Amino acid sequence: MTTIVVTGRGAAAWMAAAWFAHRGGGVTVVEDGPAAMTALATRSSFTDFNRAMGIEVVGTPRLGTLYSGWRRDYFHPLGSYGEDWDGVGFHHYWLRLQAGDPGRFSLETQAAKAGRFGEGLTHGHHVDVVQWIASVRCRFPDIEIAGHAQGDLHIDAREPEVTTWTEGPDAALYTTITKQPDGWSWRAPMGDYTLCGQTTARPTFTPWQGKTVTLPRLEPFGDLGLHLIQTAIERLGEVMPGPIRPSIVDRYNADMAETWNALSDFIGLRTGDISDRLKSRLDMFALAGHIPVPHHEIFTEADWFAHLSGLGYIPRAWHPIAGLASETDLRLRLARLRTRIDEQVAAL
């Protein structure tokens, strides 16, 4: 049996430990590194990740993220925008009419603004990490905890340090991230209190070398970092537990490098760090509203559109098929869509 040692105190360490314990490996957690975050902002994929292991995720519902302090405040919903028509993404029709705030065509955005929630909404949670780790340990009692351990594979899941504090209750159904001179701060409603924090951590990615895999390090609270860590664990789980072979290491490193590049570009939209890859993507969007989403990416077309539109990137043209319908017909479609969303929100 392959033995796996995971180093870290927080959610990343226990996500890795749970995943490999579920797959039959012998797992030891060495609790080392900065103190663990006490809360997480998750996507629905985190719920799916846990459900696959028989762990229930409990927390306050989360419909997206409000970004404040950039060109203008904007909301990134966890759901989609509108409907695709004739095989063309909704944002092309929105672009053609310049139809105001795109959030008017997002059910999750409107529900978040109204403070309404229902199980039919695409959502994640604000999760109490201490309670979640307790659930993991209850589900996998054979995971050992030690001050030092040796294994066939070492997973370094230590998280960057972050400053946190608590404030009074907030009923918001979303996370708030605010731009700061160096980094960003965030607020997460946890029910009877609000967890706040600030980080200047810079993302780092270290390839798998020898017997050690270092999980990607992003700021430890936000859903982007959590989503990336989950992806790394799942891809590592495709080849482990088992013998460590060069071909396995190369495959993991290649897959994660592509994923890391996509995430770096996604963050680069907000930080202004425009790589050649991101410039190419922005050029394609500017020319005809095209949002390329390669198969390895962890972000959807809707994720990209939320940030592109929120940061003021407006294309000069749109998909030709979006130009075939009459303007009158298209405006009627959008009006009906807005009405349906309003009715759905009112019914929550």
Coordinates of C-alpha atoms in Angstrom, one line a residue, residues 42 54 110 204 221 228 282 291 303 309 313:
T42 CA -16.6 27.5 -1.9
G54 CA -19.5 10.8 1.7
Q110 CA -30.6 38.9 -8.9
T204 CA 3.1 30.2 -6.5
F221 CA -9.7 31.9 1.5
L228 CA -7.2 25.2 -8.0
L282 CA -8.3 39.7 -24.8
I291 CA -14.1 33.6 -25.1
D303 CA -16.7 33.1 -15.3
S309 CA -17.7 42.8 -18.6
Y313 CA -13.8 45.1 -21.7

